[in-house]
mmCIF file of C-alpha atoms in Angstrom:
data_model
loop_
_atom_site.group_PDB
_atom_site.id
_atom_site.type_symbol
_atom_site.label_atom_id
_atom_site.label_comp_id
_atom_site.label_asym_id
_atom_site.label_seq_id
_atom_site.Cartn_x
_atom_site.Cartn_y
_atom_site.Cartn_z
ATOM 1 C CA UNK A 30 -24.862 -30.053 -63.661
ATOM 2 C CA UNK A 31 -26.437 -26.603 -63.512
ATOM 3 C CA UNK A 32 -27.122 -26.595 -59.790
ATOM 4 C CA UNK A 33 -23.701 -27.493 -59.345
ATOM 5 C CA UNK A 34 -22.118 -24.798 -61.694
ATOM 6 C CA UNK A 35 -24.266 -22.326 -59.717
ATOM 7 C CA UNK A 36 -22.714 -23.574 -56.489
ATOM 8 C CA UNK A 37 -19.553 -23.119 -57.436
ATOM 9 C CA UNK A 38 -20.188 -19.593 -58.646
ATOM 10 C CA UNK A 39 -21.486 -18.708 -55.790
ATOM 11 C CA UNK A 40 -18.692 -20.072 -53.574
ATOM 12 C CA UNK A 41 -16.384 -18.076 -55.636
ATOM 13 C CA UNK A 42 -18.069 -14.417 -55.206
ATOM 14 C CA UNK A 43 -18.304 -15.094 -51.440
ATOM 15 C CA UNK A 44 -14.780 -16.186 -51.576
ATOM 16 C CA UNK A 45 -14.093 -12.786 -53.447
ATOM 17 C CA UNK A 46 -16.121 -10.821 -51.191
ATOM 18 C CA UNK A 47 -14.511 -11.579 -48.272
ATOM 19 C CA UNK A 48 -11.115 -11.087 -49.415
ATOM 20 C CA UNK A 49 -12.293 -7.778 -50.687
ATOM 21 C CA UNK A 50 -13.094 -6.608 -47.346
ATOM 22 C CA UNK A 51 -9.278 -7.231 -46.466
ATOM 23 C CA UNK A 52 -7.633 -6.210 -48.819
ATOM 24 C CA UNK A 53 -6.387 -2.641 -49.505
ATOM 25 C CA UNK A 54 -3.809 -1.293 -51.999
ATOM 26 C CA UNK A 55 -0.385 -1.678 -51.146
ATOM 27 C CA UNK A 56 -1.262 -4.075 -48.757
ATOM 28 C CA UNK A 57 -0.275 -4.363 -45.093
ATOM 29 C CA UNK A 58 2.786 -3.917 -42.757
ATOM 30 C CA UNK A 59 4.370 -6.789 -40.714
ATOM 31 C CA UNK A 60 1.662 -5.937 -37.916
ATOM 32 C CA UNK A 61 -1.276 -6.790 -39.609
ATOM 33 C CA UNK A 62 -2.589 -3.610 -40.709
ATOM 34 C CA UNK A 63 -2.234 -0.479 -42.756
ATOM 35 C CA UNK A 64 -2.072 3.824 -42.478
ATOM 36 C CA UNK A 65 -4.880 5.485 -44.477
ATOM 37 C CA UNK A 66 -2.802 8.194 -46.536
ATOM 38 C CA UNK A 67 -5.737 10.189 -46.409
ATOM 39 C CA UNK A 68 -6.839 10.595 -42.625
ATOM 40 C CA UNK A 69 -3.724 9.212 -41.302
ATOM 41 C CA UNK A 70 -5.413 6.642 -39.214
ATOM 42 C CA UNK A 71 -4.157 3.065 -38.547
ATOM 43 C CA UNK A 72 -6.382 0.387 -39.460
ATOM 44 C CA UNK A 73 -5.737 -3.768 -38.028
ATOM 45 C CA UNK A 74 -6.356 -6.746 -40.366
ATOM 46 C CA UNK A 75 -4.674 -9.338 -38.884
ATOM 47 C CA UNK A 76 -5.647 -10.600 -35.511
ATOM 48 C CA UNK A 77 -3.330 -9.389 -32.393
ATOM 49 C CA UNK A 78 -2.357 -6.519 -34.976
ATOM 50 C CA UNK A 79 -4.737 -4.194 -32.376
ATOM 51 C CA UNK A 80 -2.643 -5.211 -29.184
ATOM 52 C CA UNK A 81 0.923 -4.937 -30.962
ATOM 53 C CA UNK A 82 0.131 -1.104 -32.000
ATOM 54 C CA UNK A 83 -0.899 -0.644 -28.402
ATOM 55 C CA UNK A 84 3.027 -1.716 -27.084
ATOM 56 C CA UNK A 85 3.896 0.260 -29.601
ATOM 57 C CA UNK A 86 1.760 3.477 -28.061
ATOM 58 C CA UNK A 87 2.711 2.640 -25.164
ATOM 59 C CA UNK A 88 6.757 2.343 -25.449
ATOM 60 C CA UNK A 89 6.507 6.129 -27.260
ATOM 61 C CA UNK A 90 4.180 7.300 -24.031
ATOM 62 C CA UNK A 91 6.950 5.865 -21.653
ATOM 63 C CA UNK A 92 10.274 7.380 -23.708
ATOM 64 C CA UNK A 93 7.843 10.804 -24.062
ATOM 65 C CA UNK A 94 7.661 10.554 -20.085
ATOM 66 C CA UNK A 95 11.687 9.445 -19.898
ATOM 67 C CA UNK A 96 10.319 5.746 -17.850
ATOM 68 C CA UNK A 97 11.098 2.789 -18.593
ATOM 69 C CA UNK A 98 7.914 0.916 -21.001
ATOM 70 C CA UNK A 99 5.618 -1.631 -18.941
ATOM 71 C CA UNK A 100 3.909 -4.182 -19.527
ATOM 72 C CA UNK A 101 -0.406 -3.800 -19.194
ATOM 73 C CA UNK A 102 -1.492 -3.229 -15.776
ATOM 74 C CA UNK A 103 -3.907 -5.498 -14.163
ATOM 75 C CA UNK A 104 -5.420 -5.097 -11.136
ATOM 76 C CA UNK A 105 -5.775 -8.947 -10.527
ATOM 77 C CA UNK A 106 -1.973 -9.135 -9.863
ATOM 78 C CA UNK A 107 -2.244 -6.766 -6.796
ATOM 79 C CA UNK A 108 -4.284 -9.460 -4.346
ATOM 80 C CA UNK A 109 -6.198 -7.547 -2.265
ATOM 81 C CA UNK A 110 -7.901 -7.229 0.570
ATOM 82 C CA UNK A 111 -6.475 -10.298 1.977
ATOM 83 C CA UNK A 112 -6.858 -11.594 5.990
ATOM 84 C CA UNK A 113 -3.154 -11.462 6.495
ATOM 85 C CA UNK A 114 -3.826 -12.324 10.216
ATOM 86 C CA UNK A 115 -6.323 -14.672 9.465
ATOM 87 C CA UNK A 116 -9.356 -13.254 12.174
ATOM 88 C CA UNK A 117 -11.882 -13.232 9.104
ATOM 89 C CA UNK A 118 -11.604 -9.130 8.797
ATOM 90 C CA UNK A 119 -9.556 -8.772 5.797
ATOM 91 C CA UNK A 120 -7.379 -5.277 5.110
ATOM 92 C CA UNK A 121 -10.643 -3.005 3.901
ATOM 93 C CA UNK A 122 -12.048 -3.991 7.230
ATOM 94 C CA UNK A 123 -9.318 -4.013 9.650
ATOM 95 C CA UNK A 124 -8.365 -0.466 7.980
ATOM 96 C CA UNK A 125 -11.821 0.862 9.182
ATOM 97 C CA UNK A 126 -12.323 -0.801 12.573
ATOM 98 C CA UNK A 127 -8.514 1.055 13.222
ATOM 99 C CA UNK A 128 -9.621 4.420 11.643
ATOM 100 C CA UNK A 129 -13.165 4.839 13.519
ATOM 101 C CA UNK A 130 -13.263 7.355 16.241
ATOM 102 C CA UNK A 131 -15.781 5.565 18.220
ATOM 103 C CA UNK A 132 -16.435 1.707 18.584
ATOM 104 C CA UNK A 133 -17.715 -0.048 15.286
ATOM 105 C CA UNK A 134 -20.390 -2.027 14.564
ATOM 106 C CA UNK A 135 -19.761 -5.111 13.348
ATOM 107 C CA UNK A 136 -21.965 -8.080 11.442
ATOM 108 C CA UNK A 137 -22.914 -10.733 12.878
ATOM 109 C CA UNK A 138 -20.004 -13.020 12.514
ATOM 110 C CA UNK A 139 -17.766 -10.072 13.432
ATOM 111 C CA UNK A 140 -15.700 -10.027 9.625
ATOM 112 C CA UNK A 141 -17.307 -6.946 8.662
ATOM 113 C CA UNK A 142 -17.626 -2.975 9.845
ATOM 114 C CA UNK A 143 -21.046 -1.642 9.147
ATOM 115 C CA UNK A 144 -20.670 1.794 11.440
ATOM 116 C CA UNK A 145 -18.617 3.877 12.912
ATOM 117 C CA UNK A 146 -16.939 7.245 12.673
ATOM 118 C CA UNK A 147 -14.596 8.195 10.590
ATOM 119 C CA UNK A 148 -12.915 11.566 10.016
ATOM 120 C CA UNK A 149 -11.846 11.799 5.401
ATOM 121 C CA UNK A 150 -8.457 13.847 5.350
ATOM 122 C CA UNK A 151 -9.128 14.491 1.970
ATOM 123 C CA UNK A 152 -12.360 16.710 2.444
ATOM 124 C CA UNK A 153 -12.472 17.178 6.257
ATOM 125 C CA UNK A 154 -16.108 15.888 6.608
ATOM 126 C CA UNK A 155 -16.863 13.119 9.144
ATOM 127 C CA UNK A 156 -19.162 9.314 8.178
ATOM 128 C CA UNK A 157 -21.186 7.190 10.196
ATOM 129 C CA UNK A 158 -21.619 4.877 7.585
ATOM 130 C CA UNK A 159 -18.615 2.292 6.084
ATOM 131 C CA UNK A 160 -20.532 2.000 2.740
ATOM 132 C CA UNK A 161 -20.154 6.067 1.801
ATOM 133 C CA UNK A 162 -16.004 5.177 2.380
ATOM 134 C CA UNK A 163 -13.083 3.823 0.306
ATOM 135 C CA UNK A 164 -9.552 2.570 1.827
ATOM 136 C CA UNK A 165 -7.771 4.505 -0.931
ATOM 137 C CA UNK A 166 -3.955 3.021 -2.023
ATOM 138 C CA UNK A 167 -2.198 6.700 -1.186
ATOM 139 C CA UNK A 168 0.417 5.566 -4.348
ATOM 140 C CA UNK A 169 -2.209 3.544 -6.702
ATOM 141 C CA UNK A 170 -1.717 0.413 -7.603
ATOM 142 C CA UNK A 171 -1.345 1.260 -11.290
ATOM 143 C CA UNK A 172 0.726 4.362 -10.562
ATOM 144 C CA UNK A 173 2.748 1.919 -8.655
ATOM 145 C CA UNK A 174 2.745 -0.393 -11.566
ATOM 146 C CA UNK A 175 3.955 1.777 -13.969
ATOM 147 C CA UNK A 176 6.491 2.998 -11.769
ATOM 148 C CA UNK A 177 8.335 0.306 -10.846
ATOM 149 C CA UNK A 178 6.096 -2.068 -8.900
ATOM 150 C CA UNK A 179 5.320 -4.735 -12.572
ATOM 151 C CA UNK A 180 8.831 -6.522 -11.694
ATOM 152 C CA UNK A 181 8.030 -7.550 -8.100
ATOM 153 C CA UNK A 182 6.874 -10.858 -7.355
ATOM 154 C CA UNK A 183 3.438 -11.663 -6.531
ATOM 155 C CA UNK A 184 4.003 -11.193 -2.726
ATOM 156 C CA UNK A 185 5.563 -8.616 -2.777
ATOM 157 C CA UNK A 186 2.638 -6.790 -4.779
ATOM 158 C CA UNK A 187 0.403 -8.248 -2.442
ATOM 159 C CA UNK A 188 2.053 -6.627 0.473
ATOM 160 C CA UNK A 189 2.178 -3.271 -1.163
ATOM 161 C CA UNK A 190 -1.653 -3.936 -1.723
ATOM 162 C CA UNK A 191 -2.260 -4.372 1.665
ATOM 163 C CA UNK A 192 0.041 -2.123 3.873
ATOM 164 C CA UNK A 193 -1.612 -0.327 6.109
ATOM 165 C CA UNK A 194 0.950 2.274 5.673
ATOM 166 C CA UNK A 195 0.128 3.179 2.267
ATOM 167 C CA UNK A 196 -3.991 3.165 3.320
ATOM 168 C CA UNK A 197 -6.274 6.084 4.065
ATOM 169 C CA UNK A 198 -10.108 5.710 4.828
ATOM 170 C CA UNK A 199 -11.603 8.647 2.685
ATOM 171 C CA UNK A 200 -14.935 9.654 0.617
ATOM 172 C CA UNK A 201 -15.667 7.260 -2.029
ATOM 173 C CA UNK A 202 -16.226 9.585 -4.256
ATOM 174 C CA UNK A 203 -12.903 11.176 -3.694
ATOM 175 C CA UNK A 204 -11.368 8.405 -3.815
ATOM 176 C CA UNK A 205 -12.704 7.704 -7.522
ATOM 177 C CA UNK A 206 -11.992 11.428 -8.847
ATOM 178 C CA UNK A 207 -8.088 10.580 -7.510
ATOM 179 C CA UNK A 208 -7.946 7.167 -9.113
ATOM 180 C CA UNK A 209 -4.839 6.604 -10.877
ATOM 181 C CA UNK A 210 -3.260 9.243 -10.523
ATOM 182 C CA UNK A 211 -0.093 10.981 -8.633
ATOM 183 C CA UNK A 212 0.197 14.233 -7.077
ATOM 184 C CA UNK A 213 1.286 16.297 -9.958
ATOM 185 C CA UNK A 214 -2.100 15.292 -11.144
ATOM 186 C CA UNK A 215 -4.499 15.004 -8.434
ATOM 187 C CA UNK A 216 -4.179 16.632 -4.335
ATOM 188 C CA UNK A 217 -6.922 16.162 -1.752
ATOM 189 C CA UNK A 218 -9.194 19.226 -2.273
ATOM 190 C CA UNK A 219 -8.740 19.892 1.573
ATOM 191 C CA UNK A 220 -5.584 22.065 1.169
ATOM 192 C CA UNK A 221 -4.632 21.655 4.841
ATOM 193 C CA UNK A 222 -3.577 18.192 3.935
ATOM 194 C CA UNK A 223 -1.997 18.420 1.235
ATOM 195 C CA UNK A 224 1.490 18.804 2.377
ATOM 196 C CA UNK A 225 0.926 15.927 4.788
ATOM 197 C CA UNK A 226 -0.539 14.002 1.981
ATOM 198 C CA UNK A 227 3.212 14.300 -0.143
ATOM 199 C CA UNK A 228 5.002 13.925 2.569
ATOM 200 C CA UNK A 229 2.955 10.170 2.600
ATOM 201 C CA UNK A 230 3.683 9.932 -1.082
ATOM 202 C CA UNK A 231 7.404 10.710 0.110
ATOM 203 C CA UNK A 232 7.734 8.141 2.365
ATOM 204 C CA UNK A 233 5.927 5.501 0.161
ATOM 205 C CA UNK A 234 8.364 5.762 -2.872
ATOM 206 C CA UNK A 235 11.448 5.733 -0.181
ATOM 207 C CA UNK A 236 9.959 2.638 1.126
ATOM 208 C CA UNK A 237 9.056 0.731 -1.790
ATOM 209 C CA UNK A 238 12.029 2.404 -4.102
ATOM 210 C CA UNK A 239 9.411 3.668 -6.740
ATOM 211 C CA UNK A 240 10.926 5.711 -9.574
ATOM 212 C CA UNK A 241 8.969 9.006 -10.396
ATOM 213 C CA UNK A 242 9.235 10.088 -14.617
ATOM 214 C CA UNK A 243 11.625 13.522 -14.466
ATOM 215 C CA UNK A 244 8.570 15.563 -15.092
ATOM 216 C CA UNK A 245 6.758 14.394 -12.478
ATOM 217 C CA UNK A 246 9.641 14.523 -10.060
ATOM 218 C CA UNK A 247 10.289 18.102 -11.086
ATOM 219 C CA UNK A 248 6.502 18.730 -10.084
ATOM 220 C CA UNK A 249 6.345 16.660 -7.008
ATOM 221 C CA UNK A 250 9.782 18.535 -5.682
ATOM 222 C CA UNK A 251 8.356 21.959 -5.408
ATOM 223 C CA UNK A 252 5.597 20.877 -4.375
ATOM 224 C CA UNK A 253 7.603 19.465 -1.586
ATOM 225 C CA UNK A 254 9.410 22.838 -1.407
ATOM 226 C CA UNK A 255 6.639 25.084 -0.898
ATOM 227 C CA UNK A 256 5.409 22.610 2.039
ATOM 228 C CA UNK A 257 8.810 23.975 4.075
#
């Protein structure tokens, strides 16, 4: 009888314990969590209460920027590089065979580029080697994403993914430090090209009817100005 008083004592204070840890005074909000009146901070309780005060971030970002709010971009949903012509290269590989200034070298079952030359726009230097080089997305997938590009259907994202229109071969490095962003953000540090380099952007968002935020088209048109 003892043993099983103690059990059930004991049940009861872990019970307590845990619902302790939850609870706070005054409870939570409808999303699972609660704002410490002190720090100001938001705290989640409930699970999913995380990912709905993300939308909620997010939708404030995107009426801040005067867009439209998106859903979460995924890289997944752009399929790329795909073999659109079905010769084994896929788009990374076609894009470099294209770009070389000399004959590359290819493995042995002729899908891949190993060597070649290829001039970067971005910093002017020349590579022998197709490891040190990226095939950048001149408008970034995500940019692209958030700009229009999460209603299209799955083809038509791949297509964007793949166009060699909207491809450069360029430093990898480079390539990284530009990432997601646009041009009011990020230029190639090779100034030479930078006017050729918007007037890319330009004709990407004319083909693929991409919205820019008001802020960044104020930006991006003088930029475009002082290019004339």
């Amino acid at each position: 009888m003892l043993r099983r008083c103690f059990a059930v004592v004991v049940m009861v204070m872990i019970s307590l314990s845990a619902t302790s840890a939850w609870a706070h005074p005054g409870g939570v909000d409808d999303r699972g969590g609660h704002t410490n009146r002190k720090t100001g901070e938001y705290h989640c309780h409930r699970e999913g209460c995380d990912a709905r005060a993300q939308v909620e971030r997010a939708t404030r970002e995107a009426e801040r920027e005067g867009r439209a709010f998106v859903e979460r971009y995924d890289r997944k949903l752009y399929k790329h590089w795909s073999d659109v012509d079905g010769d084994c290269m896929n788009t990374r590989h076609e894009m470099l065979q294209s770009a070389s200034r000399i004959p590359v070298k290819l493995s042995p079952n002729g899908c891949y580029v190993s060597k070649g030359e290829w001039f970067d726009p971005f910093s002017g230097q020349t590579f022998t080697r197709a490891s040190d080089l990226d095939v950048d997305h001149i408008i970034p997938l995500a940019w692209a994403h958030a700009h229009g590009a999460f209603a299209w259907t799955a083809a038509q994202r791949e297509q964007f993914a793949n166009d060699p229109e909207n491809l450069l071969v360029v430093d990898d490095g480079l390539n990284q430090a530009k990432g997601k962003k646009g041009p009011s953000e990020w230029l190639p540090p090779r100034q030479a090209y930078r006017c050729e380099y918007l007037g890319l952007w330009q004709k990407m968002l004319n083909k693929y009817s991409l919205t820019m935020a008001p802020k960044e088209k104020r930006v991006f048109t003088m930029q475009l100005a002082a290019c004339q």
